[in-house]
PDB file of C-alpha atoms in Angstrom:
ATOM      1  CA  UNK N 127     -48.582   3.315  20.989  1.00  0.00           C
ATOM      2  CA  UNK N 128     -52.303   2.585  21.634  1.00  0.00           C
ATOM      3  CA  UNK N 129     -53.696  -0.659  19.784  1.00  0.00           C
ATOM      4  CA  UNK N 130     -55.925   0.820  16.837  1.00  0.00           C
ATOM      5  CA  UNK N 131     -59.622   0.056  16.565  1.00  0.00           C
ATOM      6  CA  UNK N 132     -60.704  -2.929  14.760  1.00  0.00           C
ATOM      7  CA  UNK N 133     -62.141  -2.213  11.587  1.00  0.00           C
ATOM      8  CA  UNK N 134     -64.174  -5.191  11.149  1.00  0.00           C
ATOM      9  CA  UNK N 135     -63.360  -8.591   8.999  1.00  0.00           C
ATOM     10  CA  UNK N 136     -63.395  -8.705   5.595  1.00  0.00           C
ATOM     11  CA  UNK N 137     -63.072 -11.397   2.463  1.00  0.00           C
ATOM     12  CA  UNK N 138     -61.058  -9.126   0.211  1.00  0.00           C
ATOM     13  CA  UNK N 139     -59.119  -6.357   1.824  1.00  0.00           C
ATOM     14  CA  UNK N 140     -57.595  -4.260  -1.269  1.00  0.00           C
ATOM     15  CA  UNK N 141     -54.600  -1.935  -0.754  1.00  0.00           C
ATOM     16  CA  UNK N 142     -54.110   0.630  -3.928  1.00  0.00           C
ATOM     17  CA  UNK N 143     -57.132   2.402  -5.418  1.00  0.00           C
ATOM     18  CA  UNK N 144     -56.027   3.057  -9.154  1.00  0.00           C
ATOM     19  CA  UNK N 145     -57.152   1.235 -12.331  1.00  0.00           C
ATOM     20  CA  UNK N 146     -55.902  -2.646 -10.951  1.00  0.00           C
ATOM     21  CA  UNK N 147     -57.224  -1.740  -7.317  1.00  0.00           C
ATOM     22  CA  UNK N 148     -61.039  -0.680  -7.588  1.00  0.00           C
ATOM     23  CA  UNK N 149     -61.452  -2.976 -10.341  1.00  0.00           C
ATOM     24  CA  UNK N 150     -60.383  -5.913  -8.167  1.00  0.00           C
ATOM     25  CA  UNK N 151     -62.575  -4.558  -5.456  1.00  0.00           C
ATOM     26  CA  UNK N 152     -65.474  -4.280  -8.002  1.00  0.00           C
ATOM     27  CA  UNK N 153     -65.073  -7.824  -9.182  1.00  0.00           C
ATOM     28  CA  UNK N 154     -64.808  -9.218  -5.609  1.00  0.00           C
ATOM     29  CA  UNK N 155     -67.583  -7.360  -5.033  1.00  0.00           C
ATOM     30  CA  UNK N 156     -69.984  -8.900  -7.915  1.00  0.00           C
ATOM     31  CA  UNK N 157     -68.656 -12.210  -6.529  1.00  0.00           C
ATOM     32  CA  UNK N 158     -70.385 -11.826  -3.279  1.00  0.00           C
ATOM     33  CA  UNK N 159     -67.190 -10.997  -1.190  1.00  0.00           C
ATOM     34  CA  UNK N 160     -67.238  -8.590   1.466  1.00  0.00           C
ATOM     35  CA  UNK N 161     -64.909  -6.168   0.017  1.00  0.00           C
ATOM     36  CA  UNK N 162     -62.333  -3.201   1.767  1.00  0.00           C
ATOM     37  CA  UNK N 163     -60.466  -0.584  -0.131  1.00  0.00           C
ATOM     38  CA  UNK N 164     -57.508   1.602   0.962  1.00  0.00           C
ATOM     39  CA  UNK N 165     -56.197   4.163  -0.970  1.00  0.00           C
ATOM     40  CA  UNK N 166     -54.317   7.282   0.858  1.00  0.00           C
ATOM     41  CA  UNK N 167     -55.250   9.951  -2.189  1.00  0.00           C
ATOM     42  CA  UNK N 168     -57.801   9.406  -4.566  1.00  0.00           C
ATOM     43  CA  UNK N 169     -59.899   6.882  -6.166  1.00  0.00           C
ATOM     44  CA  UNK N 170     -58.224   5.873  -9.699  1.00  0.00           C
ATOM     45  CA  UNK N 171     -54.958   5.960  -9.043  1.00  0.00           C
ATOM     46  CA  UNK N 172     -52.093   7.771 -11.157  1.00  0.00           C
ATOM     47  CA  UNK N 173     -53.799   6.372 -14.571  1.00  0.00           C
ATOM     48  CA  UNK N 174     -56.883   8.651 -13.824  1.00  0.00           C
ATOM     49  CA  UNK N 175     -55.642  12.307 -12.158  1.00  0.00           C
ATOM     50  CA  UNK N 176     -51.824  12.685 -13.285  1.00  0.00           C
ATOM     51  CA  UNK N 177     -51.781   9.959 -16.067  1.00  0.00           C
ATOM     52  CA  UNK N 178     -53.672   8.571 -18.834  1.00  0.00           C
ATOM     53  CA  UNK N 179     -56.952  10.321 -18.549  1.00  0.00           C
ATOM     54  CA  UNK N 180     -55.523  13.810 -18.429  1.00  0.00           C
ATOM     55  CA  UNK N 181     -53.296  12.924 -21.415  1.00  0.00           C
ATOM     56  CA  UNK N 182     -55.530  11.745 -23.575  1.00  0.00           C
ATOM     57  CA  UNK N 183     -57.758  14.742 -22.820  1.00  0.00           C
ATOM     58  CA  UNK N 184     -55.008  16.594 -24.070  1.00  0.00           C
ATOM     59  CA  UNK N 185     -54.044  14.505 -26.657  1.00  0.00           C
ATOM     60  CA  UNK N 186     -57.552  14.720 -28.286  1.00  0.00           C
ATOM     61  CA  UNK N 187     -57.362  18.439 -28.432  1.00  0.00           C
ATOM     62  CA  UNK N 188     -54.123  18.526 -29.842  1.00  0.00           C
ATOM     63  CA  UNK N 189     -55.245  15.932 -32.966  1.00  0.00           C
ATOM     64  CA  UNK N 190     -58.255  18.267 -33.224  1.00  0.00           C
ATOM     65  CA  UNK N 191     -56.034  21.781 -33.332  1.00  0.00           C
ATOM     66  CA  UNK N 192     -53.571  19.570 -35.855  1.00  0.00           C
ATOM     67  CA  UNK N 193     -56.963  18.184 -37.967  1.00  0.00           C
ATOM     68  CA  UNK N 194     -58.436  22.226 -37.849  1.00  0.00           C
ATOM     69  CA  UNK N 195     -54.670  23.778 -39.226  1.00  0.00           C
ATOM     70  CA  UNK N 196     -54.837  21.313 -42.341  1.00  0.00           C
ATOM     71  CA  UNK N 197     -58.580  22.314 -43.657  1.00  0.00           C
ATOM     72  CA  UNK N 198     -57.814  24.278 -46.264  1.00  0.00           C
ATOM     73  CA  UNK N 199     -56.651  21.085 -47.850  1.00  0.00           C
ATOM     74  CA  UNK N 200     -59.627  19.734 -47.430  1.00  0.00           C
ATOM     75  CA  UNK N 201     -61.610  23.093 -48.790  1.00  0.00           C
ATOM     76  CA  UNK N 202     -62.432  24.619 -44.928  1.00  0.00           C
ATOM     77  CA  UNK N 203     -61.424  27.923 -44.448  1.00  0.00           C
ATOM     78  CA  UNK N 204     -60.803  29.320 -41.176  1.00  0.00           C
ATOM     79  CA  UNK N 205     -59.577  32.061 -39.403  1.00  0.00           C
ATOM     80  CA  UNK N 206     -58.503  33.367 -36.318  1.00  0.00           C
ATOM     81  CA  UNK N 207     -57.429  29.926 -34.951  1.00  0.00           C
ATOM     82  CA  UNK N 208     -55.876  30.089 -31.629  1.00  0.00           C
ATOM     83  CA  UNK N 209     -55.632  27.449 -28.716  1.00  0.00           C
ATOM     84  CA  UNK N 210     -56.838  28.781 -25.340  1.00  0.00           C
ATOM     85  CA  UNK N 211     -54.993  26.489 -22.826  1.00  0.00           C
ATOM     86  CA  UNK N 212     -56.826  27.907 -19.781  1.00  0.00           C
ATOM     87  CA  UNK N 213     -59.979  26.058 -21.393  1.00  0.00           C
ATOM     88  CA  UNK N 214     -58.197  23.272 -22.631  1.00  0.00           C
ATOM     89  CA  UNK N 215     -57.251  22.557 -19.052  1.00  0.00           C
ATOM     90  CA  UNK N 216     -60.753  23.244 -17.579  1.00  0.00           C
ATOM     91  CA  UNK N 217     -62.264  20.732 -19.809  1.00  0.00           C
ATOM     92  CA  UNK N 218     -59.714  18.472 -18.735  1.00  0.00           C
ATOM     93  CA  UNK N 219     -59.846  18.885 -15.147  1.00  0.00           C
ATOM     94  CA  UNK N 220     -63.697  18.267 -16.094  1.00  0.00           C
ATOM     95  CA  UNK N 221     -62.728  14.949 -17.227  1.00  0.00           C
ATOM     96  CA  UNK N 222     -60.635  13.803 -14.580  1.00  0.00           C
ATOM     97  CA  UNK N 223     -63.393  14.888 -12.235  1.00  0.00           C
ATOM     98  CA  UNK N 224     -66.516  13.467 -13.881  1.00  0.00           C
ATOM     99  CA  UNK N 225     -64.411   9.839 -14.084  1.00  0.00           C
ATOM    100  CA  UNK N 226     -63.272  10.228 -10.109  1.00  0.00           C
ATOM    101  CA  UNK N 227     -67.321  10.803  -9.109  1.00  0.00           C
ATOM    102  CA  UNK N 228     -67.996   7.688 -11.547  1.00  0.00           C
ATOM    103  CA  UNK N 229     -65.206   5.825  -9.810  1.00  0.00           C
ATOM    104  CA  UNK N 230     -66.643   6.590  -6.022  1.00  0.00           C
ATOM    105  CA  UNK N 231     -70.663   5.885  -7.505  1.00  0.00           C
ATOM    106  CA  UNK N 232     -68.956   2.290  -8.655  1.00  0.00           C
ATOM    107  CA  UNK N 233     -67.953   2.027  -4.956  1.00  0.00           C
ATOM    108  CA  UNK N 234     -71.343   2.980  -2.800  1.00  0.00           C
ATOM    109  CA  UNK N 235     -72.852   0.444  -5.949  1.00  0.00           C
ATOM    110  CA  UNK N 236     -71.291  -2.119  -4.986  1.00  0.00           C
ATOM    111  CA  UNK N 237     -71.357  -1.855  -1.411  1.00  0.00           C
ATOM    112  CA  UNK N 238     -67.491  -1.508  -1.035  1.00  0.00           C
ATOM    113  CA  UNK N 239     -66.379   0.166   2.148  1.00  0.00           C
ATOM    114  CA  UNK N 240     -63.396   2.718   1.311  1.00  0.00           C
ATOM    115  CA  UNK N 241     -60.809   3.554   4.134  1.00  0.00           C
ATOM    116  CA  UNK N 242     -58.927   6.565   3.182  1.00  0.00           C
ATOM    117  CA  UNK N 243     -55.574   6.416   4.664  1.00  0.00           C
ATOM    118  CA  UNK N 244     -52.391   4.630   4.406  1.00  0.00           C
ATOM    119  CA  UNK N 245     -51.915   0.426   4.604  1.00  0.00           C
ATOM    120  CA  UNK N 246     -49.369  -1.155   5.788  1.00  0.00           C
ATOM    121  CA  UNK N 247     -49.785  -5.365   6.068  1.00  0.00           C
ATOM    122  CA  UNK N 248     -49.308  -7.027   9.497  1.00  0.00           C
ATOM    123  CA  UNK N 249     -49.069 -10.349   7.817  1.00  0.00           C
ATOM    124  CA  UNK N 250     -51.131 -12.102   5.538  1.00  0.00           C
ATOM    125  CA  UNK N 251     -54.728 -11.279   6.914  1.00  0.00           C
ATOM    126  CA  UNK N 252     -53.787  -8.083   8.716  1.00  0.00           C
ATOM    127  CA  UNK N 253     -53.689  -4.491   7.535  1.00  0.00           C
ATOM    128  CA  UNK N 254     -53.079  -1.406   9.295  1.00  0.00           C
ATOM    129  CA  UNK N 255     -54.783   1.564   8.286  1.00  0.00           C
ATOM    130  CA  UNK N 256     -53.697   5.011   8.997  1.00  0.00           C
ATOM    131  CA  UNK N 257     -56.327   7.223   7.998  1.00  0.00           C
ATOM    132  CA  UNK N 258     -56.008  10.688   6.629  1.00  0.00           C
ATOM    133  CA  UNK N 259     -58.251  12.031   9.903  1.00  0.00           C
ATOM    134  CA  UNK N 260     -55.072  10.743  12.044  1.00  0.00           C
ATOM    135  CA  UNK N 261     -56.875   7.546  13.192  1.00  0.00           C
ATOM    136  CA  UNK N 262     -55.437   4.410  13.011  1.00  0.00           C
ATOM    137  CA  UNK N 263     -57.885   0.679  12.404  1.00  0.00           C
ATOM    138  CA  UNK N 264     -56.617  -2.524  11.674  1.00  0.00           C
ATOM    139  CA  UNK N 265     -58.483  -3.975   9.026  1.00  0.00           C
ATOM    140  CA  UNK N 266     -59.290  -8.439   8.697  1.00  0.00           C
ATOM    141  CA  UNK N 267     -59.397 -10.454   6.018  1.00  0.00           C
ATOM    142  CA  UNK N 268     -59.288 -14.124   3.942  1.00  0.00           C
ATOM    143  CA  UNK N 269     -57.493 -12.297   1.222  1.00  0.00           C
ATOM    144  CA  UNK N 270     -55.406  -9.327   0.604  1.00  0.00           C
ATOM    145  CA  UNK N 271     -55.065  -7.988  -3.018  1.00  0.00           C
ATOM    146  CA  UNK N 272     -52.094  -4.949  -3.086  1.00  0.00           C
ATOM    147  CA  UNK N 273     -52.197  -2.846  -5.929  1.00  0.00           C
ATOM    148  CA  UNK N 274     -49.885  -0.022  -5.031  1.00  0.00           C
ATOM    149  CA  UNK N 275     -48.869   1.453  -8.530  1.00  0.00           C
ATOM    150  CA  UNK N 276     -45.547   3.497  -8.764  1.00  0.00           C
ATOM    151  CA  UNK N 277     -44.144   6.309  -8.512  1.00  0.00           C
ATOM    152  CA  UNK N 278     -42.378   8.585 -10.971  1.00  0.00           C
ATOM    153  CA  UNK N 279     -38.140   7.616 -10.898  1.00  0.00           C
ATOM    154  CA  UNK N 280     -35.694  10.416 -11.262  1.00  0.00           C
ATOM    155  CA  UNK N 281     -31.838  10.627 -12.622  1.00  0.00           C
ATOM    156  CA  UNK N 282     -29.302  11.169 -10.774  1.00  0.00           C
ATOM    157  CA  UNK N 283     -28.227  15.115 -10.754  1.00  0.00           C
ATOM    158  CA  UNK N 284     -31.741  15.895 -11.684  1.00  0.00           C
ATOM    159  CA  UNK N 285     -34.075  17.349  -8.709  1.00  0.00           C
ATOM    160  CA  UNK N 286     -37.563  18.159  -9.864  1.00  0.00           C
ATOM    161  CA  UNK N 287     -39.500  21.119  -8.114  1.00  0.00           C
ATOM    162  CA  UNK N 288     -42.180  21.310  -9.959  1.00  0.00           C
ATOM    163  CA  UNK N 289     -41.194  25.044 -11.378  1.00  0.00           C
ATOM    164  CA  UNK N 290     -38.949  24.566 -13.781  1.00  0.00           C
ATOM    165  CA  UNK N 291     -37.751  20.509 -14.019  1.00  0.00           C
ATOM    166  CA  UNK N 292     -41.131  18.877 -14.076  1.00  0.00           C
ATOM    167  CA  UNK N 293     -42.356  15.595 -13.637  1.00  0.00           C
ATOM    168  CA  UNK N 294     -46.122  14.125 -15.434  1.00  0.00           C
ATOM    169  CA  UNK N 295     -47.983  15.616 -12.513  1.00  0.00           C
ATOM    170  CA  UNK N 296     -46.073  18.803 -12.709  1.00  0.00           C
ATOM    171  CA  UNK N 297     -46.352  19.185 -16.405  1.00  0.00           C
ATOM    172  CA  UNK N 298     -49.899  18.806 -16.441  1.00  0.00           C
ATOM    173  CA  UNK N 299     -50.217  21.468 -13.929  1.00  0.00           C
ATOM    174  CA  UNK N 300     -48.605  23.894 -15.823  1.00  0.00           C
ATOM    175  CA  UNK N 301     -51.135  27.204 -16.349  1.00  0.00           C
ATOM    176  CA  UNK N 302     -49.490  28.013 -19.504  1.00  0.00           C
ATOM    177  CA  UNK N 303     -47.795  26.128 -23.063  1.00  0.00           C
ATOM    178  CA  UNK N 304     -43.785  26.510 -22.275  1.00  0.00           C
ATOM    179  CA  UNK N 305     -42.142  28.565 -25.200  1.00  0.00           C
ATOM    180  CA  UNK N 306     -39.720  25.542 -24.534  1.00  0.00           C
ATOM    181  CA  UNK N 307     -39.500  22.049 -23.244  1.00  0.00           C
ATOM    182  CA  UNK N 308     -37.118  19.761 -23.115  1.00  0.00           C
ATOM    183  CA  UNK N 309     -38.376  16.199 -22.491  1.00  0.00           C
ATOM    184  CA  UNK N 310     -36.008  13.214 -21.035  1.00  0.00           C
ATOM    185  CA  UNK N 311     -36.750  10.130 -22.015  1.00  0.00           C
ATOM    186  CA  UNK N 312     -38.805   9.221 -25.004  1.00  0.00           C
ATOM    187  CA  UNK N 313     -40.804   5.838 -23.945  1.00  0.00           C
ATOM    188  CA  UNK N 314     -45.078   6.670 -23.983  1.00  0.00           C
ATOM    189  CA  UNK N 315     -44.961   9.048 -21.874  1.00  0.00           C
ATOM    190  CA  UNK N 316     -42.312  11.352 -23.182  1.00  0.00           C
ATOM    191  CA  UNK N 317     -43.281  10.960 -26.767  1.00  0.00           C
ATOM    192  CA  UNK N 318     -47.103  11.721 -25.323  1.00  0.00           C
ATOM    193  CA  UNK N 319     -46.126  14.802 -23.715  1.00  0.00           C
ATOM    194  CA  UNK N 320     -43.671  15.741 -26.898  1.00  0.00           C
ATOM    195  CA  UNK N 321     -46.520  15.216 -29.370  1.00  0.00           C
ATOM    196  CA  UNK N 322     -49.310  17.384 -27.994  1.00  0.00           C
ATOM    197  CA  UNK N 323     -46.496  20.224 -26.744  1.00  0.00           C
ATOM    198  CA  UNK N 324     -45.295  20.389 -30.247  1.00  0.00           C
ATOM    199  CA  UNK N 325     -49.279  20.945 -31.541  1.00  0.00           C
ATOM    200  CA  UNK N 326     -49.625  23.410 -28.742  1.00  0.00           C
ATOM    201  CA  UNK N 327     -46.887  25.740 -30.239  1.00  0.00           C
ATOM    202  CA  UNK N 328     -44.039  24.893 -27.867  1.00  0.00           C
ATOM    203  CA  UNK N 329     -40.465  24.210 -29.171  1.00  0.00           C
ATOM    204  CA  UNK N 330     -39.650  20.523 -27.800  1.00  0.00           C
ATOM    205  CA  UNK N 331     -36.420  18.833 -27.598  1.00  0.00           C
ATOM    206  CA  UNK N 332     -36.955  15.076 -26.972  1.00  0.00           C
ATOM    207  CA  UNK N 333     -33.800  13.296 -25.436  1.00  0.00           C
ATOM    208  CA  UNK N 334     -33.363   9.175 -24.926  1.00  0.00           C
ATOM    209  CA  UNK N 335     -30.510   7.360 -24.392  1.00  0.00           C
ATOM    210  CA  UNK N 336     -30.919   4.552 -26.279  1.00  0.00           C
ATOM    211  CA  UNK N 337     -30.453   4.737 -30.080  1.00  0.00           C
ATOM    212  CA  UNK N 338     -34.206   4.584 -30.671  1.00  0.00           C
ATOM    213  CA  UNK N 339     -37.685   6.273 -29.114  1.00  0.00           C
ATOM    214  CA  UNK N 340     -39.995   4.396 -28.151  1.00  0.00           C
ATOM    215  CA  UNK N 341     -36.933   1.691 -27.616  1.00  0.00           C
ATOM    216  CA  UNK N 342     -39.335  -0.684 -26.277  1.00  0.00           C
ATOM    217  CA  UNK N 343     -41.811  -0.890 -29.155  1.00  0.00           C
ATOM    218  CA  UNK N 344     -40.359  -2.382 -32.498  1.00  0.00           C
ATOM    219  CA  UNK N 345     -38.419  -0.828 -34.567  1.00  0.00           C
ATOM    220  CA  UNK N 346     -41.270   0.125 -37.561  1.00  0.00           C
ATOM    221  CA  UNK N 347     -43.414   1.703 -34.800  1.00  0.00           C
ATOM    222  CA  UNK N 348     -40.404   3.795 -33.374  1.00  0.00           C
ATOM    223  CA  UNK N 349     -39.432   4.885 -37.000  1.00  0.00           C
ATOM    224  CA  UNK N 350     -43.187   6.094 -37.793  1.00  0.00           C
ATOM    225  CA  UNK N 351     -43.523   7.570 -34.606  1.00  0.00           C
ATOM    226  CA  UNK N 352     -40.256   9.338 -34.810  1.00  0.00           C
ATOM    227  CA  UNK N 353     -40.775  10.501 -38.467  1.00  0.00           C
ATOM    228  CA  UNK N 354     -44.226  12.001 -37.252  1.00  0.00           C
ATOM    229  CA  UNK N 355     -42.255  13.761 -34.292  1.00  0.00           C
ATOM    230  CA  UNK N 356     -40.315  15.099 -36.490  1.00  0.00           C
ATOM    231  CA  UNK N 357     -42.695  16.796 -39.304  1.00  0.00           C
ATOM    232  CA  UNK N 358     -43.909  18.254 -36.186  1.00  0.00           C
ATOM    233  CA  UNK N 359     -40.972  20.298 -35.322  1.00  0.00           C
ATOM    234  CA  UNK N 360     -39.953  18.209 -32.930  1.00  0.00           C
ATOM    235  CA  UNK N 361     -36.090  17.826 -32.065  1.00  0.00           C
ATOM    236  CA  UNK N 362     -34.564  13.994 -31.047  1.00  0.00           C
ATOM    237  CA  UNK N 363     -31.972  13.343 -29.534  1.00  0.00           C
ATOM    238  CA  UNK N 364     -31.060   9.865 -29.454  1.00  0.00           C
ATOM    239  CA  UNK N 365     -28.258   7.962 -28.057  1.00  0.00           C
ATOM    240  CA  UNK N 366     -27.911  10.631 -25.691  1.00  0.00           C
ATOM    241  CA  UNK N 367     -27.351  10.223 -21.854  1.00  0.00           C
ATOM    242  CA  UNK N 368     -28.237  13.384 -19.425  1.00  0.00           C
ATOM    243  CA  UNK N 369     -25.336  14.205 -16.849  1.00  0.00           C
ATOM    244  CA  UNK N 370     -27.050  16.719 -15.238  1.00  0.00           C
ATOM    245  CA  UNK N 371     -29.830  19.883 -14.792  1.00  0.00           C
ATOM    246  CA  UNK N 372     -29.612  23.242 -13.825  1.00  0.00           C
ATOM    247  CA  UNK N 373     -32.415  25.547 -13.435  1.00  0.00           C
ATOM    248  CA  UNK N 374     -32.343  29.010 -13.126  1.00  0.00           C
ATOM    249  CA  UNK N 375     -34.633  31.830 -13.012  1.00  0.00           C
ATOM    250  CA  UNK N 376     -34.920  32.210 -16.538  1.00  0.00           C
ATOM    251  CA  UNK N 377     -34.947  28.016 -17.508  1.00  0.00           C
ATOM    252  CA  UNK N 378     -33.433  24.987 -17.567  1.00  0.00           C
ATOM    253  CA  UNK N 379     -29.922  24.100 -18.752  1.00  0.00           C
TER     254      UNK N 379
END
């Protein structure tokens, strides 16, 4: 293997670009260190394209389609309501795109350089870079902040594709509201996704295996929350472990 090209020395060499990661960089940055970022997809990280942005985006509209069904309590009258998810998304890939730009301005105002690429430390100074153009640059510095995120965890006899068993990017990429979802595991996410689903028109199921959603909140928040859930339409099934999926052609067993 060929020794990569040096990619010059740095103070702060960051490895992650998501909420933790160009925040860092930014605040090395202001403090007058030289700063490097490395982030193999795109600037802000889960929390911005497949995470909290997009879900509040859809969470908002969801409140607002709830607020605009109860106005004739409150002496509105309206017809011909109807949710257009097609916009809904638009708007919200509008969101997540306006942010991203604001995230990369942040960046060029700061004067941090941005590798694209993957990082892999060489020790505690060293990183290797392997850059989405198929070049490869080893990268110097005094310090080396990683702020890799995660990644979402399946269950065991459950294979997502993306079609029909779905994980948060998946679900957000859906081009249409399911007639039917069924949501495992009922921490923030799940009750996220099962709140604005069940505004949307879609017939949720929302399964957890402990005896409580939300089971790491206390126990008056998971009893509103679940009470709320519930006046929605929503179904939960606590206490309930999942053995297994099968998809077919026409869903999800």
């Amino acid at each position: 293997m060929s020794v990569p090209d040096s990619g010059g020395r740095y103070d702060l060499i960051v490895v992650g670009g998501g909420p933790a990661g160009y925040v860092g960089a930014i605040r090395g940055a202001q403090l007058g260190l030289r700063t490097a970022l490395v982030e193999r997809e795109k600037l802000g990280g889960t929390c911005l394209h497949v995470g909290c942005i997009p879900t509040k985006v859809l969470l908002h509209t969801a409140e607002l389609l709830e607020t605009m069904r109860a106005g004739a309590e409150m002496g509105i009258q309206a017809s011909g309501l109807a949710l257009d998810y097609g916009q809904v998304r638009r708007r919200m890939d509008r969101v997540v795109t306006t942010n991203f730009r604001g995230v990369e301005f942040l960046m060029r105002k700061h004067g941090i350089a941005v590798f694209p690429g993957d990082g892999r430390l060489l020790g505690p100074t060293r990183v290797r870079v392997a850059a989405t153009d198929g070049s490869e640059l080893i990268l110097e510095g005094r310090h080396i902040l990683v702020a890799t995120g995660s990644r979402p965890r399946t269950l065991p006899g459950v294979v997502i594709d993306n079609h029909r068993v779905l994980d948060n990017a998946g679900t957000l990429r859906l081009p249409a509201v399911p007639r039917s979802l069924a949501i495992l595991g009922a921490g923030a996410v799940g009750t996220e996704f099962a709140s604005l689903f069940a505004a949307f028109g879609a017939a949720v199921t929302l399964i957890e295996m402990m005896p409580a959603i939300l089971p790491l909140e206390d126990e008056d928040v998971s009893g509103v929350v679940a009470h709320e859930l519930g006046r929605r339409g929503v179904a939960i099934r606590t206490g309930t472990a999942v053995t297994g999926v099968a998809a077919s052609a026409d869903g999800v067993r």
